[in-house]
mmCIF file of C-alpha atoms in Angstrom:
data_model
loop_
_atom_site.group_PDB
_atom_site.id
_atom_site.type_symbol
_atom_site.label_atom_id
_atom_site.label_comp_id
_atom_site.label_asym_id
_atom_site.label_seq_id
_atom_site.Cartn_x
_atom_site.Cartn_y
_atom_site.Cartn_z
ATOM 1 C CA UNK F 25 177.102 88.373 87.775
ATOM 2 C CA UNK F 26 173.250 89.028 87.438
ATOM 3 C CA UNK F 27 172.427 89.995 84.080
ATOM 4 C CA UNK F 28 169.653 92.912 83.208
ATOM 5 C CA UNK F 29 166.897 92.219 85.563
ATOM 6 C CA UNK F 30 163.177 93.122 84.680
ATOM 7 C CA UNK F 31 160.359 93.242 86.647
ATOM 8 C CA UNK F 32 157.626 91.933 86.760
ATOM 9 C CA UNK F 33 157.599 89.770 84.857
ATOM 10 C CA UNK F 34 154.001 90.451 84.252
ATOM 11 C CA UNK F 35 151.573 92.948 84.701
ATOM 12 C CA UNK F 36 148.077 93.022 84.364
ATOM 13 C CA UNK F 37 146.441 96.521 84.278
ATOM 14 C CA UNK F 38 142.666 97.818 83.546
ATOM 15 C CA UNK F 39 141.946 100.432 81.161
ATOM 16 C CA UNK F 40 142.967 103.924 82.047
ATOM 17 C CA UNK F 41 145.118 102.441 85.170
ATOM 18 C CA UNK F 42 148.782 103.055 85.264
ATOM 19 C CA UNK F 43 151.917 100.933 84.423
ATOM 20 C CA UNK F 44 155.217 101.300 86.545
ATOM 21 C CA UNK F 45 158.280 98.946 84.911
ATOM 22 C CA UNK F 46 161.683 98.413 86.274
ATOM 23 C CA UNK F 47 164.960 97.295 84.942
ATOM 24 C CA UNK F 48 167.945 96.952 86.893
ATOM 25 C CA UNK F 49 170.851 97.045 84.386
ATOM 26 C CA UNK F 50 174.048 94.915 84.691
ATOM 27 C CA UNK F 51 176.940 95.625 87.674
ATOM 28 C CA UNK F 52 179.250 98.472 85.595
ATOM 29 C CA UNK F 53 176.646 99.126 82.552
ATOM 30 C CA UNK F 54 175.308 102.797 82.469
ATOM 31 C CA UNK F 55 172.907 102.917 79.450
ATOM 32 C CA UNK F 56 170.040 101.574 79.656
ATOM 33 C CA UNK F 57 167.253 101.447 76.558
ATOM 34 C CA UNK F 58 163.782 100.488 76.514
ATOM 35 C CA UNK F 59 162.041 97.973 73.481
ATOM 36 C CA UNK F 60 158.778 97.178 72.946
ATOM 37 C CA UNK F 61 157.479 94.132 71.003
ATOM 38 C CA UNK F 62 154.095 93.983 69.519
ATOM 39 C CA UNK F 63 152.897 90.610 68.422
ATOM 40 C CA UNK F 64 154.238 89.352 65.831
ATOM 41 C CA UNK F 65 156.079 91.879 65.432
ATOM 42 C CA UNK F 66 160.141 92.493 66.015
ATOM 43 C CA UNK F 67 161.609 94.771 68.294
ATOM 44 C CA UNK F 68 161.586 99.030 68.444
ATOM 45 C CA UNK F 69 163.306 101.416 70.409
ATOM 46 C CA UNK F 70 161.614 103.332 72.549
ATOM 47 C CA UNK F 71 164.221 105.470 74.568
ATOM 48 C CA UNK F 72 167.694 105.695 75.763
ATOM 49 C CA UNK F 73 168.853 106.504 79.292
ATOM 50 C CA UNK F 74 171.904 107.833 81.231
ATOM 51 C CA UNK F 75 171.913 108.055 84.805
ATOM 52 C CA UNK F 76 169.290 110.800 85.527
ATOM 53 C CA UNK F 77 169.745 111.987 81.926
ATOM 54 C CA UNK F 78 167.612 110.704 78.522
ATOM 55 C CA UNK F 79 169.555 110.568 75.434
ATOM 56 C CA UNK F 80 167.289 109.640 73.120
ATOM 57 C CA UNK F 81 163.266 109.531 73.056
ATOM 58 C CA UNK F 82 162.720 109.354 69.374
ATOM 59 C CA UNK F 83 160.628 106.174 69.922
ATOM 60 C CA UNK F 84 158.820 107.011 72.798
ATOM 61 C CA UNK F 85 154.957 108.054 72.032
ATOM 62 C CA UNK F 86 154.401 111.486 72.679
ATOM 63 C CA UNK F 87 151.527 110.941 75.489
ATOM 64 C CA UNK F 88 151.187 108.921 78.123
ATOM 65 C CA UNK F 89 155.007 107.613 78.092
ATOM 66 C CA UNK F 90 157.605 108.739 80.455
ATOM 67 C CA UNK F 91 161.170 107.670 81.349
ATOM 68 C CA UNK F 92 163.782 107.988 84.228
ATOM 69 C CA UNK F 93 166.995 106.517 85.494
ATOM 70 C CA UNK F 94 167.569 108.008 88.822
ATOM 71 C CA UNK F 95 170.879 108.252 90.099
ATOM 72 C CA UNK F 96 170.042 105.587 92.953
ATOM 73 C CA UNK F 97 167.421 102.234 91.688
ATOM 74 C CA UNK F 98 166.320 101.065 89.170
ATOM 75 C CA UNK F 99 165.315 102.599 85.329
ATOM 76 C CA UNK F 100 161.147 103.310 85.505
ATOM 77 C CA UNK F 101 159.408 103.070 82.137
ATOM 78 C CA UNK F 102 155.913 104.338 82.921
ATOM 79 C CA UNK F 103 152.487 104.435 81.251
ATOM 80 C CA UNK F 104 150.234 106.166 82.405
ATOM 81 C CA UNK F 105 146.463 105.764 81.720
ATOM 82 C CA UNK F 106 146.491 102.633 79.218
ATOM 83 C CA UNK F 107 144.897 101.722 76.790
ATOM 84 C CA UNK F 108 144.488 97.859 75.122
ATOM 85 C CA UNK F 109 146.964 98.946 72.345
ATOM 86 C CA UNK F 110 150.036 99.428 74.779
ATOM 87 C CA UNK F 111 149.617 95.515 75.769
ATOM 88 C CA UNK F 112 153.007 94.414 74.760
ATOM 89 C CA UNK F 113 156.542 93.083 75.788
ATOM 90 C CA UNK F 114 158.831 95.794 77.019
ATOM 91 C CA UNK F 115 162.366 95.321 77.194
ATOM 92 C CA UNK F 116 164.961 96.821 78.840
ATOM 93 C CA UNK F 117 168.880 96.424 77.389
ATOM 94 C CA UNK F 118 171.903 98.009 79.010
ATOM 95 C CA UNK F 119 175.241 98.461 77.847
ATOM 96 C CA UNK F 120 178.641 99.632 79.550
ATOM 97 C CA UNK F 121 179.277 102.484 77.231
ATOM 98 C CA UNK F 122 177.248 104.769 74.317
ATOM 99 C CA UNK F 123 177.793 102.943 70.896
ATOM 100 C CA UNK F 124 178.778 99.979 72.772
ATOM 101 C CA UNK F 125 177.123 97.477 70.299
ATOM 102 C CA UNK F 126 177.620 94.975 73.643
ATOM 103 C CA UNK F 127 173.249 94.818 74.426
ATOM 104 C CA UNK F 128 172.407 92.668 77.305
ATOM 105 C CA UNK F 129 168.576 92.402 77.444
ATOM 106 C CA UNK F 130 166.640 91.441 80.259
ATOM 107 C CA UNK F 131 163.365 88.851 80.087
ATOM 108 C CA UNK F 132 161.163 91.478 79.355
ATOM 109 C CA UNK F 133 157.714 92.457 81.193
ATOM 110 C CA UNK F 134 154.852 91.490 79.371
ATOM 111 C CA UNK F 135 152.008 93.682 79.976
ATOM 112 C CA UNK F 136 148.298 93.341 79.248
ATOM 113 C CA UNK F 137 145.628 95.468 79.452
ATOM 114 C CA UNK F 138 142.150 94.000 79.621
ATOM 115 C CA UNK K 17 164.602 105.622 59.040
ATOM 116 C CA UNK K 18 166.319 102.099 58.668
ATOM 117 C CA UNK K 19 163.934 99.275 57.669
ATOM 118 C CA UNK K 20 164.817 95.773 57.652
ATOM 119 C CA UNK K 21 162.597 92.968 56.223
ATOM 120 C CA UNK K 22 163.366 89.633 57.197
ATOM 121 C CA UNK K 23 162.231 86.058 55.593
ATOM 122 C CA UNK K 24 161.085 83.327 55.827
ATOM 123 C CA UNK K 25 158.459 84.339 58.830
ATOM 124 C CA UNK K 26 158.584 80.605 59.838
ATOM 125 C CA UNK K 27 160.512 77.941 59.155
ATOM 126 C CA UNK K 28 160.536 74.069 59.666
ATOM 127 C CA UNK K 29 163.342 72.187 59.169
ATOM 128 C CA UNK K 30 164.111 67.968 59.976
ATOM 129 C CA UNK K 31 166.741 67.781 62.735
ATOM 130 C CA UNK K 32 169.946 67.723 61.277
ATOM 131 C CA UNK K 33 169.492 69.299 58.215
ATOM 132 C CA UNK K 34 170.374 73.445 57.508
ATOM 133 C CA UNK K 35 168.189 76.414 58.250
ATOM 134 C CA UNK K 36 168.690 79.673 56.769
ATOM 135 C CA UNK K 37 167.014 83.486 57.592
ATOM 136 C CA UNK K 38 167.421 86.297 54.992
ATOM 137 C CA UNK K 39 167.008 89.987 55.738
ATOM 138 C CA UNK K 40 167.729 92.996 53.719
ATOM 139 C CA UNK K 41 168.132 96.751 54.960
ATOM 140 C CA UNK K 42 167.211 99.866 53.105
ATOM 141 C CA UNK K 43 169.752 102.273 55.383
ATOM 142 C CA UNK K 44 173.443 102.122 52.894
ATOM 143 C CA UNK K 45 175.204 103.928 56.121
ATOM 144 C CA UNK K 46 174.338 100.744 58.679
ATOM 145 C CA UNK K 47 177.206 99.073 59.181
ATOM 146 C CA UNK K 48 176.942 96.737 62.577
ATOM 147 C CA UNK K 49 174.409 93.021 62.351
ATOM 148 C CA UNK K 50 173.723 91.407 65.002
ATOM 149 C CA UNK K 51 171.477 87.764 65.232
ATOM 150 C CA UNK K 52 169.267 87.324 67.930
ATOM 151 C CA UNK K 53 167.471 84.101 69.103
ATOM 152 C CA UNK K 54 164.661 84.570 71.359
ATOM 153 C CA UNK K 55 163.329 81.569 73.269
ATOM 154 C CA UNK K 56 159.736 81.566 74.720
ATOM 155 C CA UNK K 57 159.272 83.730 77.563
ATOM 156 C CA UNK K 58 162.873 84.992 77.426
ATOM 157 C CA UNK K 59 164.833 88.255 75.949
ATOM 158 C CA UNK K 60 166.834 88.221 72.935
ATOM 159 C CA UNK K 61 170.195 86.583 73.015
ATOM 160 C CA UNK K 62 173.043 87.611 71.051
ATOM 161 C CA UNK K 63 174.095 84.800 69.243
ATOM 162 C CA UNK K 64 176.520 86.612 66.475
ATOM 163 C CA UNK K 65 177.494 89.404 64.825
ATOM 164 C CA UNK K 66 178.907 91.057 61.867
ATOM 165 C CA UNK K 67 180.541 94.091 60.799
ATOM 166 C CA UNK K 68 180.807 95.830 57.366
ATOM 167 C CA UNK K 69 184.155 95.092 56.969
ATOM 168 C CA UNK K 70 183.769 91.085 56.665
ATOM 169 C CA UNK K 71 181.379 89.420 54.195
ATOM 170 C CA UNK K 72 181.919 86.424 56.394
ATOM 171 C CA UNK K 73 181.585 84.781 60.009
ATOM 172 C CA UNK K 74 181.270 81.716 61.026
ATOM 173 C CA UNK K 75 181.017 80.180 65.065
ATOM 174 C CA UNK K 76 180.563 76.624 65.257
ATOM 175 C CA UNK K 77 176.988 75.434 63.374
ATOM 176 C CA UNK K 78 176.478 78.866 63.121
ATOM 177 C CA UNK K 79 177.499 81.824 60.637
ATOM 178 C CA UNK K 80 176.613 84.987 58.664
ATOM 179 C CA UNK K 81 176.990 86.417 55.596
ATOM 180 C CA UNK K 82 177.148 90.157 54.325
ATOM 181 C CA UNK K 83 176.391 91.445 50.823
ATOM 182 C CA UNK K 84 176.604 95.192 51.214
ATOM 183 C CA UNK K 85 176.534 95.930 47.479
ATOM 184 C CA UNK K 86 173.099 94.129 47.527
ATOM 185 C CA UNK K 87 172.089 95.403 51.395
ATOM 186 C CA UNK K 88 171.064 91.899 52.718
ATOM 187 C CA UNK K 89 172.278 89.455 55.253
ATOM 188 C CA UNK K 90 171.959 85.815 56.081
ATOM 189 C CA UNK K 91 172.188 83.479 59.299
ATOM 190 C CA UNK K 92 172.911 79.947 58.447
ATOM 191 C CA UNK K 93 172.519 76.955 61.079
ATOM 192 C CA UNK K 94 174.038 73.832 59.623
ATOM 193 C CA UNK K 95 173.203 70.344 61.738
ATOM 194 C CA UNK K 96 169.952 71.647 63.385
ATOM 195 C CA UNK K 97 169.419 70.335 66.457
ATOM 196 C CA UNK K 98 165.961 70.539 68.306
ATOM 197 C CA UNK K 99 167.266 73.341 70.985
ATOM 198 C CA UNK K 100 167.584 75.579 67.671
ATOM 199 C CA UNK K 101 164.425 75.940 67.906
ATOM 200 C CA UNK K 102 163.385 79.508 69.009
ATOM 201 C CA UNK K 103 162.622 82.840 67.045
ATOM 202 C CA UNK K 104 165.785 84.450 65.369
ATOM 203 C CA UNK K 105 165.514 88.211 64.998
ATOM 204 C CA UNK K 106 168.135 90.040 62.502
ATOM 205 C CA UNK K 107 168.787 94.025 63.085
ATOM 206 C CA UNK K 108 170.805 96.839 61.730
ATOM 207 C CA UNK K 109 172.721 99.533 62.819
ATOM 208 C CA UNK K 110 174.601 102.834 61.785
ATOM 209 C CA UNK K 111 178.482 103.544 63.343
ATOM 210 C CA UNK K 112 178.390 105.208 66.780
ATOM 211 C CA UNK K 113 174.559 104.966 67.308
ATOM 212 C CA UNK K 114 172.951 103.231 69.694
ATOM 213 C CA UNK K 115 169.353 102.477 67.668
ATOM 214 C CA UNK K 116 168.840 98.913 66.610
ATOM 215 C CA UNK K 117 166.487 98.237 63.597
ATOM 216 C CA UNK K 118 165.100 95.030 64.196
ATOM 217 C CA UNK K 119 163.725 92.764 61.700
ATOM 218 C CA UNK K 120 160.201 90.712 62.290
ATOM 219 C CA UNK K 121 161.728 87.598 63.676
ATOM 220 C CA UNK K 122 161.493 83.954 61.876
ATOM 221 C CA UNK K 123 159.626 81.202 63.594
ATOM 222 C CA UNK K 124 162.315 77.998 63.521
ATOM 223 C CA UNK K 125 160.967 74.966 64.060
ATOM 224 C CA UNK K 126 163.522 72.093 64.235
ATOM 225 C CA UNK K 127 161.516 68.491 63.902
ATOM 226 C CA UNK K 128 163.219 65.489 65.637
#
């Protein structure tokens, strides 16, 4: 039973290029939610996914950021046109049900931007 | 918004001996706190849990305790052994929501 899979692993991108990130939640789990992880730093939510719906984007920045969980593939976490501050971990967690406090997360992609 | 501060930041301890992460939450409501240990290059693990319900839970070397009154929360590793070594993240949560509030992680260290 493959757990959450992430990929890549990571991702190199120049200034002002775009960021595409997938995660494959586990068989049976519908919710999927996005992390980031600054240095140092712990974990915060970005946003919260159904299939084809989002929940929840409280934690998303308001530019740049965008979201989707198709009905067929994989979730998408995308950034477009980044910048050296968005070089982070991203992590992707799914869970079978809303509320479920059952989080699987994946490895995470770890993105820099030079 | 829920904050959680968590101490030490790092932490070195001599194989064998007892290692132990504090975190307090500002949030009264949060009810659900879950321990994670992240290894290098890995996601966060789920290594346990505890409700509001129990000041108390303990599985195998490991185990957590819950002081609502005060709104903090401790991890405890007795007999650390060198694979213990990893960052431990602590986070909070509210009933029914989804959001984790994640603490800044502690550095552990266990020296053979």
């Amino acid at each position: 039973n493959a757990g959450v899979m992430q990929n890549p692993r990571h991702l190199v991108r120049r200034r002002g290029q775009e960021a595409r990130l997938r995660c494959s939640p586990m068989k049976g789990h519908s919710h999927v939610y996005w992390y980031r992880q600054l240095p140092e730093e712990g974990l915060k939510f970005m946003v919260y996914l159904q299939k084809e719906n989002i929940i929840d984007e409280s934690g998303m920045p308001k530019e740049r950021f965008s979201a989707e969980f198709p009905k067929e593939g994989p979730s998408i976490l995308r950034i477009q046109q980044v910048v050296r501050g968005d070089s982070a971990a991203y992590f992707c967690a799914s869970s079978p049900q809303s509320g479920d406090y059952g989080y699987t997360f994946g490895s995470g992609t770890r993105l820099t931007v030079v | 918004g829920e904050n959680v501060e968590q101490h030490p930041s790092t932490l070195s301890v001599q194989e064998g001996d007892s290692a132990v992460i504090k975190c307090t939450y500002s949030d009264s409501a949060s009810n659900y706190f879950p321990w994670y240990k992240q290894e290098l290059g890995k996601g966060p693990q789920l290594i346990i849990d505890i409700r509001s319900n129990v000041g108390e839970k303990k599985d195998q070397r490991i185990a957590v305790t819950l002081n609502k009154t005060a709104k903090h929360f401790s991890l405890h590793i007795t007999e650390t052994q060198p694979e213990d070594s990893a960052v431990y993240f602590c986070a909070a949560s509210k009933v029914n929501d989804y959001k984790l509030s994640f603490g800044a992680g502690t550095t552990v260290t266990v020296r053979a």
